[in-house]
XYZ file of C-alpha atoms in Angstrom:
716
model
C 74.622 -31.951 -56.491
C 71.504 -32.378 -58.410
C 70.507 -33.611 -62.017
C 67.418 -33.028 -64.236
C 66.078 -35.424 -66.360
C 63.356 -34.705 -68.706
C 60.569 -37.198 -69.619
C 59.480 -37.635 -72.991
C 55.789 -36.434 -72.358
C 55.143 -32.842 -72.537
C 56.197 -30.446 -69.813
C 57.205 -32.990 -67.252
C 60.032 -32.418 -64.746
C 61.562 -34.617 -62.254
C 64.262 -33.344 -59.901
C 65.857 -35.729 -57.394
C 68.580 -35.796 -54.809
C 71.870 -37.429 -56.488
C 73.464 -37.967 -53.207
C 71.828 -41.517 -53.029
C 72.061 -42.090 -56.750
C 68.394 -43.322 -56.702
C 65.572 -42.104 -59.024
C 62.895 -41.209 -56.442
C 60.143 -39.952 -58.661
C 57.712 -41.063 -61.144
C 55.549 -39.482 -63.656
C 53.195 -41.316 -65.540
C 52.815 -41.307 -69.182
C 49.551 -39.307 -69.031
C 51.027 -36.438 -66.890
C 51.403 -33.103 -68.595
C 52.903 -29.797 -67.365
C 53.805 -31.654 -64.176
C 56.828 -31.826 -61.910
C 58.314 -33.550 -58.863
C 61.014 -31.029 -57.564
C 62.523 -33.158 -54.808
C 62.700 -36.298 -52.974
C 63.540 -38.041 -49.578
C 66.743 -37.405 -47.859
C 68.307 -40.240 -46.488
C 65.459 -42.719 -47.222
C 64.508 -43.910 -50.656
C 60.837 -43.261 -51.693
C 58.696 -42.423 -54.436
C 56.506 -39.541 -55.659
C 54.108 -40.172 -58.169
C 52.359 -37.412 -60.335
C 49.730 -38.743 -62.617
C 48.030 -35.446 -63.148
C 47.934 -32.558 -65.462
C 49.372 -29.301 -64.235
C 50.239 -30.358 -60.666
C 53.188 -30.298 -58.697
C 54.764 -32.272 -55.887
C 57.420 -30.124 -54.319
C 58.987 -32.365 -51.552
C 58.394 -35.027 -49.168
C 58.223 -38.801 -49.284
C 55.437 -41.329 -50.944
C 53.189 -38.387 -51.940
C 50.839 -38.837 -54.794
C 48.769 -36.899 -57.126
C 46.258 -39.298 -58.890
C 43.691 -39.393 -61.495
C 40.020 -40.058 -60.901
C 39.277 -43.904 -60.571
C 35.853 -43.185 -62.140
C 34.952 -42.350 -65.754
C 35.521 -43.461 -69.102
C 37.993 -42.838 -70.028
C 39.660 -41.854 -66.619
C 39.453 -38.397 -65.770
C 42.917 -36.718 -64.765
C 43.301 -34.378 -61.549
C 44.705 -31.086 -62.622
C 46.041 -27.919 -61.049
C 46.987 -29.652 -57.682
C 49.890 -29.474 -55.387
C 51.484 -31.272 -52.456
C 53.933 -29.141 -50.846
C 55.699 -31.547 -48.323
C 54.931 -34.315 -46.019
C 54.825 -38.164 -46.277
C 52.389 -40.585 -47.604
C 49.957 -37.897 -48.777
C 47.675 -38.392 -51.676
C 45.525 -35.923 -53.659
C 42.759 -36.390 -56.274
C 40.875 -33.672 -57.607
C 41.080 -30.131 -59.330
C 42.438 -27.023 -57.723
C 43.322 -28.805 -54.487
C 46.580 -28.990 -52.033
C 48.052 -30.686 -49.301
C 50.649 -28.482 -47.795
C 52.241 -30.688 -45.339
C 51.396 -33.667 -42.818
C 51.480 -37.524 -42.644
C 48.933 -39.652 -44.398
C 46.626 -36.856 -45.302
C 44.297 -37.701 -48.024
C 42.118 -35.764 -50.477
C 40.034 -37.981 -52.656
C 37.130 -37.664 -54.962
C 34.827 -40.152 -53.453
C 34.091 -41.713 -56.678
C 33.050 -38.592 -58.339
C 34.706 -35.930 -60.575
C 34.007 -32.838 -58.579
C 36.651 -32.354 -55.876
C 37.851 -29.164 -56.461
C 39.183 -26.124 -54.569
C 40.032 -28.294 -51.542
C 42.750 -28.244 -49.020
C 44.605 -29.957 -46.127
C 46.987 -27.633 -44.624
C 48.906 -29.850 -42.158
C 48.350 -32.798 -39.622
C 48.163 -36.304 -39.853
C 45.906 -39.017 -41.168
C 43.334 -36.459 -42.380
C 40.650 -37.451 -45.042
C 39.059 -34.911 -47.244
C 36.447 -36.472 -49.424
C 33.826 -34.005 -50.510
C 32.790 -31.885 -53.420
C 34.410 -28.235 -53.342
C 35.767 -25.427 -51.361
C 36.831 -27.538 -48.238
C 39.810 -27.391 -45.798
C 41.273 -29.393 -43.024
C 43.592 -27.079 -41.244
C 45.304 -29.211 -38.933
C 45.033 -32.020 -36.613
C 44.821 -35.650 -36.730
C 42.411 -38.291 -38.060
C 40.074 -35.400 -39.140
C 37.357 -36.469 -41.852
C 35.213 -34.360 -44.237
C 32.930 -36.309 -46.497
C 29.610 -37.120 -48.021
C 29.194 -34.447 -50.463
C 30.354 -31.527 -48.331
C 31.214 -28.227 -49.981
C 32.477 -24.871 -48.458
C 33.167 -26.264 -45.259
C 36.277 -27.028 -43.131
C 38.052 -28.548 -39.991
C 40.466 -26.217 -38.431
C 42.230 -28.439 -35.945
C 41.726 -31.072 -33.334
C 41.699 -34.765 -33.556
C 39.037 -37.393 -34.724
C 36.623 -34.597 -35.930
C 34.005 -35.618 -38.505
C 31.969 -33.607 -40.960
C 29.703 -35.141 -43.437
C 27.277 -33.477 -46.341
C 27.874 -30.055 -44.730
C 27.831 -26.905 -46.759
C 29.175 -23.574 -45.376
C 30.182 -24.942 -42.208
C 33.429 -24.773 -39.723
C 34.572 -27.299 -37.189
C 37.356 -25.406 -35.336
C 39.047 -27.656 -32.816
C 38.297 -30.285 -30.091
C 38.300 -34.073 -30.502
C 35.751 -36.508 -31.885
C 33.270 -33.964 -32.730
C 30.964 -34.178 -35.739
C 28.908 -32.008 -38.022
C 26.589 -34.183 -39.916
C 24.786 -32.585 -42.786
C 23.377 -29.293 -43.118
C 24.664 -25.998 -44.034
C 26.049 -22.766 -42.306
C 26.900 -24.451 -38.890
C 29.761 -24.152 -36.758
C 31.570 -26.174 -34.063
C 34.378 -24.486 -31.786
C 36.301 -27.049 -29.538
C 35.120 -29.563 -27.089
C 34.586 -33.393 -27.391
C 32.402 -35.819 -28.806
C 29.871 -33.090 -29.596
C 27.633 -33.635 -32.648
C 25.678 -31.403 -34.748
C 23.137 -33.711 -36.353
C 21.457 -33.960 -39.724
C 19.208 -31.073 -41.090
C 20.730 -28.517 -38.820
C 21.404 -25.379 -40.576
C 22.853 -21.854 -39.327
C 23.606 -23.473 -35.945
C 26.425 -23.434 -33.580
C 27.960 -25.789 -30.990
C 31.008 -24.254 -28.914
C 32.873 -26.195 -26.760
C 31.905 -28.960 -23.890
C 31.589 -32.772 -24.311
C 29.095 -35.099 -25.571
C 26.697 -32.470 -26.672
C 24.239 -32.791 -29.506
C 22.465 -30.291 -31.534
C 19.527 -30.479 -34.288
C 17.918 -27.411 -35.214
C 18.035 -24.418 -37.414
C 19.817 -21.298 -36.158
C 20.288 -22.723 -32.794
C 23.149 -22.390 -30.403
C 24.884 -25.000 -27.943
C 27.305 -23.056 -25.741
C 29.154 -25.827 -24.044
C 28.851 -28.096 -20.988
C 28.317 -31.876 -21.001
C 25.598 -34.527 -22.384
C 23.329 -31.654 -23.233
C 20.790 -32.034 -26.274
C 19.355 -29.553 -28.317
C 16.927 -31.169 -30.709
C 13.452 -32.930 -31.121
C 11.709 -34.748 -33.690
C 10.468 -31.703 -35.297
C 13.854 -29.991 -34.551
C 14.801 -27.202 -32.062
C 15.034 -24.262 -34.286
C 16.266 -20.864 -33.224
C 17.115 -22.258 -29.583
C 19.870 -21.964 -27.142
C 21.619 -24.088 -24.541
C 24.422 -21.855 -22.980
C 26.091 -24.573 -20.953
C 25.435 -27.037 -17.877
C 25.070 -30.744 -17.859
C 22.591 -33.293 -19.225
C 20.154 -30.507 -20.182
C 17.541 -30.717 -23.080
C 15.818 -28.280 -25.411
C 13.517 -29.921 -27.993
C 11.408 -26.764 -28.782
C 11.759 -23.724 -30.956
C 12.959 -20.152 -29.931
C 13.954 -21.708 -26.643
C 16.657 -20.742 -24.388
C 18.326 -22.942 -21.468
C 21.183 -20.891 -19.552
C 22.699 -23.849 -17.594
C 22.404 -26.188 -14.507
C 21.864 -29.746 -15.065
C 19.181 -32.047 -16.079
C 16.972 -29.480 -17.086
C 14.364 -30.048 -20.101
C 12.513 -27.735 -22.357
C 10.428 -30.382 -24.296
C 9.304 -30.950 -27.780
C 6.680 -28.154 -28.904
C 7.282 -26.043 -25.867
C 8.333 -23.406 -28.011
C 9.335 -19.739 -26.883
C 10.490 -21.196 -23.461
C 13.212 -20.234 -20.876
C 15.048 -22.066 -18.218
C 17.899 -19.765 -16.885
C 19.615 -22.525 -14.652
C 19.524 -24.653 -11.576
C 18.603 -28.449 -12.197
C 15.962 -30.812 -12.715
C 13.576 -28.528 -14.054
C 10.817 -29.442 -16.893
C 8.807 -27.297 -19.330
C 6.428 -30.087 -20.643
C 5.604 -30.532 -24.127
C 3.062 -27.755 -25.698
C 3.844 -25.406 -22.569
C 4.877 -22.603 -24.841
C 5.817 -19.126 -23.734
C 7.012 -20.452 -20.208
C 9.849 -19.422 -17.903
C 11.895 -21.033 -15.286
C 14.655 -19.027 -13.832
C 16.503 -21.214 -11.536
C 16.314 -23.714 -8.516
C 15.386 -27.207 -8.380
C 12.975 -29.486 -9.718
C 10.312 -26.888 -10.792
C 7.844 -27.956 -13.303
C 5.634 -26.068 -15.982
C 2.991 -27.874 -17.912
C 1.038 -25.128 -19.448
C 1.505 -22.092 -21.687
C 2.585 -18.236 -20.781
C 3.700 -19.127 -17.230
C 6.743 -18.430 -14.989
C 8.536 -19.971 -12.132
C 11.429 -17.456 -10.965
C 13.140 -19.984 -8.641
C 13.087 -22.253 -5.638
C 12.339 -25.993 -5.519
C 9.751 -28.617 -6.456
C 7.314 -25.694 -7.669
C 4.912 -26.773 -10.173
C 2.334 -25.136 -12.772
C 0.249 -27.975 -13.978
C -1.894 -28.429 -17.312
C -4.277 -25.748 -18.551
C -3.135 -23.301 -15.672
C -1.992 -20.306 -18.302
C -0.426 -17.234 -17.654
C 0.259 -18.341 -14.206
C 3.318 -17.215 -11.891
C 5.443 -18.963 -9.169
C 8.181 -16.415 -7.844
C 10.117 -18.919 -5.936
C 9.797 -20.909 -2.671
C 9.508 -24.777 -2.272
C 6.966 -27.153 -3.244
C 4.393 -24.652 -4.277
C 1.746 -25.818 -6.795
C -0.835 -24.161 -9.053
C -2.948 -27.225 -10.048
C -4.675 -28.025 -13.372
C -7.429 -25.510 -14.864
C -5.999 -22.750 -12.475
C -5.065 -20.097 -15.222
C -3.943 -16.546 -14.216
C -3.007 -17.676 -10.663
C -0.148 -16.450 -8.831
C 2.075 -17.956 -5.907
C 4.922 -15.437 -5.189
C 6.857 -17.650 -2.763
C 6.848 -19.672 0.493
C 6.345 -23.368 1.310
C 3.688 -25.843 -0.007
C 1.251 -23.080 -0.922
C -1.511 -24.505 -3.377
C -3.971 -23.153 -5.926
C -6.065 -26.401 -6.239
C -7.469 -27.602 -9.588
C -11.301 -28.673 -10.713
C -13.498 -28.428 -13.488
C -13.566 -24.735 -14.106
C -10.517 -24.323 -11.940
C -9.612 -21.815 -9.081
C -8.701 -19.311 -11.645
C -7.288 -15.697 -11.038
C -5.884 -16.433 -7.626
C -2.738 -14.969 -5.867
C -0.827 -16.633 -2.756
C 1.656 -14.056 -1.722
C 3.735 -16.616 0.537
C 3.884 -18.351 3.940
C 3.200 -21.991 4.493
C 0.788 -24.554 3.441
C -1.874 -22.030 2.221
C -4.303 -22.959 -0.070
C -6.872 -21.754 -2.657
C -9.503 -24.405 -3.696
C -11.201 -24.950 -6.901
C -14.325 -23.133 -5.943
C -12.682 -19.839 -4.922
C -11.747 -17.783 -8.006
C -10.326 -14.290 -7.950
C -9.204 -14.963 -4.364
C -5.943 -13.832 -2.329
C -3.889 -15.117 0.399
C -1.018 -12.887 1.207
C 1.051 -15.093 3.667
C 0.606 -16.963 6.902
C 0.322 -20.892 7.143
C -2.562 -23.063 6.562
C -4.831 -20.477 5.671
C -7.712 -21.783 2.907
C -9.977 -20.056 0.575
C -12.260 -22.942 0.112
C -15.385 -21.722 -1.515
C -16.260 -18.278 -2.866
C -15.214 -15.643 -5.166
C -13.203 -12.656 -4.417
C -11.748 -14.028 -1.080
C -8.875 -12.391 0.911
C -6.762 -13.698 3.612
C -4.101 -11.580 4.690
C -2.099 -13.601 7.040
C -2.429 -15.676 10.248
C -2.876 -19.228 10.512
C -5.508 -21.695 9.914
C -8.080 -19.200 8.571
C -10.633 -20.450 6.502
C -13.269 -19.058 3.957
C -16.007 -20.854 2.647
C -18.811 -18.738 1.613
C -20.767 -21.450 -0.408
C -21.437 -21.589 -4.147
C -24.875 -20.049 -4.277
C -25.592 -16.801 -6.300
C -23.956 -13.844 -4.579
C -21.797 -15.767 -2.229
C -18.029 -14.553 -2.133
C -16.429 -11.313 -1.224
C -15.032 -12.168 2.278
C -11.811 -11.297 4.007
C -9.609 -12.450 6.862
C -7.080 -9.883 7.873
C -4.995 -11.911 10.319
C -5.443 -14.176 13.311
C -5.599 -17.896 14.025
C -8.331 -20.546 12.921
C -10.899 -17.767 11.964
C -13.417 -19.126 9.619
C -16.246 -17.525 7.104
C -18.842 -20.522 6.472
C -21.919 -20.371 4.528
C -25.084 -19.086 6.213
C -28.545 -20.716 5.517
C -27.429 -20.709 1.764
C -24.515 -18.572 1.227
C -22.172 -15.858 2.803
C -20.932 -12.651 1.185
C -19.274 -9.414 1.825
C -17.673 -10.422 5.280
C -14.690 -9.128 6.823
C -12.763 -10.330 9.845
C -9.647 -8.764 11.107
C -7.353 -10.568 13.500
C -8.476 -12.638 16.522
C -8.661 -16.211 17.052
C -11.026 -19.111 16.179
C -13.834 -16.444 15.252
C -16.544 -17.626 12.562
C -18.843 -15.685 10.285
C -21.768 -16.816 8.575
C -24.003 -14.826 6.637
C -23.920 -11.777 4.415
C -22.465 -8.458 5.215
C -20.786 -8.694 8.486
C -17.584 -8.239 10.407
C -15.560 -9.547 13.531
C -12.616 -7.343 14.109
C -10.849 -9.160 16.782
C -11.125 -11.195 19.865
C -11.743 -15.003 20.068
C -14.564 -17.828 19.562
C -16.840 -14.987 18.359
C -19.529 -16.069 16.040
C -21.718 -13.928 13.363
C -24.520 -15.493 11.666
C -26.823 -12.653 10.625
C -26.855 -10.103 7.887
C -25.089 -7.011 8.495
C -23.747 -8.120 11.777
C -20.671 -7.128 13.638
C -18.373 -8.369 16.720
C -15.664 -5.799 17.425
C -13.651 -7.736 20.167
C -14.001 -9.913 23.049
C -14.368 -13.810 23.598
C -17.317 -16.229 22.723
C -19.681 -13.562 21.650
C -22.435 -14.467 19.370
C -24.554 -12.493 16.706
C -27.471 -14.408 14.989
C -29.096 -11.172 14.224
C -29.773 -8.891 11.215
C -27.674 -5.565 11.793
C -26.932 -6.977 15.250
C -23.563 -5.937 17.125
C -21.346 -7.043 19.905
C -18.534 -4.543 20.629
C -16.765 -6.482 23.081
C -16.938 -8.574 26.170
C -17.257 -12.123 26.813
C -20.264 -14.741 26.090
C -22.286 -11.943 24.987
C -25.182 -12.965 22.773
C -27.497 -11.343 20.177
C -29.753 -13.873 18.679
C -32.618 -13.490 16.207
C -34.089 -10.089 16.120
C -32.865 -6.998 14.027
C -30.689 -4.140 14.668
C -29.455 -5.031 18.192
C -26.317 -4.432 19.887
C -24.372 -5.321 23.059
C -21.377 -2.723 23.743
C -19.284 -4.842 26.526
C -19.533 -7.129 29.352
C -20.093 -10.596 30.426
C -22.868 -13.012 29.487
C -25.265 -10.300 28.072
C -28.158 -11.560 25.991
C -30.736 -10.157 23.378
C -32.588 -12.984 22.092
C -35.835 -13.731 20.298
C -37.498 -16.696 18.821
C -37.591 -14.993 15.458
C -36.136 -11.905 13.610
C -39.110 -9.590 14.748
C -38.848 -10.449 18.440
C -36.154 -8.191 19.688
C -35.470 -5.115 17.293
C -33.222 -1.966 17.888
C -32.416 -2.926 21.398
C -29.064 -2.500 23.064
C -27.009 -3.559 26.367
C -24.330 -1.223 26.892
C -22.441 -3.019 29.448
C -22.665 -4.994 32.533
C -22.866 -8.860 33.197
C -25.869 -11.291 32.551
C -28.394 -8.610 31.457
C -31.061 -9.894 29.335
C -33.523 -8.266 26.651
C -35.694 -11.349 25.575
C -38.796 -12.146 23.791
C -40.799 -15.361 24.292
C -43.103 -15.245 21.149
C -43.730 -14.562 17.620
C -46.531 -11.828 17.997
C -46.326 -8.186 18.660
C -47.432 -8.533 22.136
C -44.367 -10.681 23.232
C -41.794 -8.579 21.506
C -38.882 -6.634 22.983
C -38.112 -3.808 20.808
C -36.244 -0.437 21.367
C -34.998 -1.221 24.720
C -32.017 -0.359 26.597
C -29.929 -1.702 29.466
C -26.969 0.684 30.056
C -24.968 -1.763 32.862
C -25.225 -3.516 35.805
C -25.871 -7.187 36.716
C -28.674 -9.604 35.899
C -31.112 -6.944 34.614
C -33.823 -7.829 32.546
C -36.193 -6.655 29.850
C -38.787 -9.336 28.967
C -41.576 -9.093 26.128
C -41.541 -5.327 26.434
C -40.412 -2.378 24.218
C -39.122 1.133 24.471
C -37.660 0.484 28.044
C -34.515 1.563 29.707
C -32.709 0.079 32.795
C -29.861 2.430 33.410
C -27.839 0.292 35.845
C -28.178 -1.678 39.037
C -28.875 -5.213 39.741
C -31.675 -7.592 39.200
C -33.855 -4.836 37.838
C -36.668 -6.245 35.344
C -39.293 -4.770 33.189
C -41.761 -7.891 32.311
C -44.754 -8.575 30.293
C -46.023 -5.974 27.842
C -44.615 -3.141 29.807
C -43.544 -0.350 27.422
C -41.595 2.817 27.436
C -40.451 2.729 31.278
C -37.392 3.493 32.970
C -35.465 1.995 35.833
C -32.506 4.216 36.427
C -30.738 1.989 38.836
C -30.946 -0.039 42.131
C -31.646 -3.566 42.893
C -34.485 -5.955 42.456
C -36.574 -3.207 41.168
C -39.501 -4.511 38.787
C -42.351 -3.264 36.255
C -44.856 -5.861 35.289
C -48.058 -6.662 33.700
C -48.309 -3.974 30.945
C -47.042 -1.020 32.906
C -46.303 1.951 30.480
C -44.458 5.150 30.780
C -43.571 4.442 34.612
C -40.215 5.329 35.969
C -38.117 3.799 39.076
C -35.224 5.969 39.479
C -33.468 3.928 42.041
C -33.687 1.965 45.339
C -34.268 -1.762 45.853
C -37.162 -4.012 45.611
C -39.370 -1.257 44.305
C -42.387 -2.237 41.923
C -44.935 -1.089 39.766
C -47.422 -3.313 38.297
C -49.939 -2.572 35.515
C -49.792 1.042 36.276
C -48.952 3.712 33.673
C -47.453 7.132 33.879
C -46.128 6.241 37.422
C -43.090 7.369 39.122
C -40.869 5.755 42.083
C -38.124 7.990 42.999
C -36.027 5.474 45.109
C -36.122 3.852 48.410
C -36.906 0.328 49.599
C -39.792 -2.127 48.905
C -42.124 0.563 47.600
C -44.997 -0.442 45.444
C -47.539 1.112 42.982
C -49.870 -1.621 42.326
C -52.577 -2.376 39.725
C -54.377 0.180 37.852
C -52.758 2.989 39.866
C -51.870 5.134 37.025
C -50.313 8.463 37.279
C -49.350 8.009 40.634
C -45.957 8.956 42.403
C -43.708 7.562 45.295
C -40.789 9.731 45.930
C -39.006 7.575 48.265
C -38.898 6.026 51.550
C -39.509 2.169 52.781
C -42.685 -0.173 51.964
C -44.923 2.554 50.663
C -47.810 1.224 48.663
C -50.307 3.019 46.101
C -53.119 0.376 45.134
C -56.731 -0.291 45.052
C -59.812 0.045 42.949
C -59.402 3.447 42.082
C -56.254 4.686 43.210
C -55.093 6.693 40.260
C -53.414 10.056 40.602
C -52.262 9.557 43.953
C -48.928 10.552 45.830
C -46.654 9.506 48.574
C -43.700 11.779 49.076
C -41.623 9.657 51.586
C -41.794 7.778 54.982
C -42.275 4.333 55.590
C -45.460 1.935 55.703
C -47.764 4.306 54.031
C -50.606 3.273 52.032
C -52.908 4.732 49.338
C -55.917 2.806 48.266
C -58.115 5.941 47.346
C -57.815 8.209 44.201
C -56.042 11.552 43.841
C -54.814 11.222 47.292
C -51.713 12.050 49.041
C -49.417 11.147 51.921
C -46.776 13.829 52.398
C -44.626 11.764 54.508
C -44.387 10.119 58.228
C -44.905 6.511 58.875
C -47.823 4.017 59.002
C -50.324 6.384 57.346
C -53.178 4.917 55.579
C -55.495 6.707 52.887
C -58.598 4.890 51.816
C -60.746 7.728 50.556
C -60.564 9.791 47.544
C -59.061 13.223 47.530
C -57.816 12.801 50.910
C -54.474 13.873 52.302
C -52.506 13.011 55.468
C -49.434 14.731 56.989
C -48.113 13.104 60.217
C -47.722 9.665 61.604
C -50.045 6.753 62.133
C -53.144 8.513 60.702
C -55.972 6.956 58.795
C -58.239 9.045 56.332
C -61.923 9.527 57.669
C -63.605 10.929 54.606
C -63.214 12.168 51.203
C -61.971 15.380 50.634
C -60.346 15.843 53.894
C -56.947 16.741 55.204
C -55.597 15.113 58.064
C -52.868 16.115 60.464
C -51.508 15.107 63.678
C -50.828 18.827 64.957
C -50.692 22.061 63.312
C -48.260 24.727 64.514
C -50.001 28.005 63.431
C -47.712 31.146 63.511
C -48.828 34.632 62.787
C -52.356 33.430 62.192
C -54.906 36.593 61.605
C -56.546 37.929 64.544
C -59.754 38.818 62.837
C -61.699 37.551 60.029
C -61.867 41.133 58.217
C -61.989 40.397 54.456
C -60.884 36.817 54.591
C -62.262 34.398 52.032
C -64.335 31.468 53.415
C -62.544 28.762 54.708
C -59.505 30.653 55.941
C -58.071 29.756 59.193
C -57.527 32.522 61.432
C -57.024 33.463 65.053
C -60.570 33.945 66.682
C -60.826 36.987 69.070
C -64.736 37.131 69.307
C -67.486 38.422 67.430
C -69.382 37.263 64.197
C -67.881 34.590 62.105
C -67.689 35.136 58.304
C -70.033 32.532 56.315
C -68.189 29.255 56.325
C -65.363 30.546 58.428
C -63.720 28.284 60.771
C -62.557 29.766 63.920
C -59.102 28.591 65.022
C -58.683 28.451 68.883
C -55.076 28.511 70.172
C -54.532 27.706 73.547
C -52.770 30.716 75.486
């Protein structure tokens, strides 16, 4: 049964347990309107209440005290200790509800008001106002904190913090600032001058910044010398953000450095966004690096975007590099691809993928789609779509660049005499283009070095000719000249010592055919010539000629506008013009124009035998001092050395007179204006002269002869 004792001071009440017979409470003389309601059960103890309008309801060795400072001392008022042991309280409107060795203290001031410790053990609240420790052990709020609380946990610490909350965990700290929150975890810290920030979970994380968030993980740091404001680390391990308005999603050992504001790392490991690399993005992967602004690495490993390469992009892959001063560049993926650096930079470039592709410093606005070891070395607007070992180097002169290699192996574009530009190369192997406005479509070891030149296919073809072409074949050459073409074949050549020497000429096909020029004057040019096919046919220092086919047919030395249709070893030489050899073998026209050999073997129209004709046969010859306008129809070993003469056929006939003709065999002309025949078989000849004109041959039957008539005697 309990008894009540009234202190002489105003309003004081002490209520104790009479079972022990011991007074367990002490009310100081300064107390007013105060009470000690109960005491210990079983173990003697004391309650001390030195404050106005305060209550200790129950417990052991609990105390509500006056402030230790002030002259005179200032009493604590309107306070309560509900239960517990060894709790102490100093302040106004403060409470300790339960627990052991909890303390609310003034810290030497007189403004500890509206504070509470709900429960727990060895918790200390030493701040200004509106503070709370909800539970836990060895929690501490101190240093002028207000409107803050530690909900639960162990060994958590809060100093000089306002409007902040620490919800649980162990050995966590909020050190100054306002409107901060920490939920769970271990050994986490929100450091000084951080406001509106949150750190939720994890261990050994630290945060300094305004309106920032650290989500968990371990050993993550969100801070910089200037603060890391409006930034986020979601989780991971050993990550660091030192920039404003930045996000790091997770992973390990990733860093967004100081002043790299507005940057993002999604995850992965060992990523670096360097100082001042603002507006940069690394999505994931490992060991990626950005040291410039407004750049992006999506993933992969060991990818790098370096200094002053702003607005660049690496999608993924491994060991890709956009080096210094290469802004607005892209590497989509692949392995060990590089956009190289230099003063001025390889700018506005794209590598799609592949392995070890490179765009060098002097190749801005270039594109490599894929492949391996392809290189845009020098020249603007270069394109390599794929393949391996392809190189574009158009030179740095005015107008250079605009070259493309669409596929293939070890194809190259090199500077011409000064630069190269507007070059297209499609597929093939070890092809090379040097010059302007040229194309190689396929093949291997082909080379072009003339403006507007072209190689379509084949192997070891060469075009060093303006507007020249080789469509196909092997070891065909178009050298110097202009507008020349070789269609196909093997070792066909169109060559000249200068750009005027062989122009508008063509070899369609065949082997070892030649159209060539030896000098630099018009008399030695070979222009507008055609060889259609065959082997070892040749047109030399001559223009407007055609050799259709055959073998070892030749047109030489100023012989223009001629045709050799086919055959073997047929020749035209020494200014022969507008002549034709249709076919045959070893036929020859020398220095004779408007002449014709239709075929046969070893027929000749010799010097100055203009307008002459040999239809065919063997070893027939027209030649001499005035043998023009002569005709041999055929036969063998016939010879005309007179003008306007004819041998119709036969063998071994010779005309040495003018206007003479022979029909027969082994005949020789005897006079000008004569017709020679070995034998005439006249059938149905007239019997009388009648009204026949002079010179008519008729069958004479006697009588007078017309003037000039020649009787024909016919043996009976």
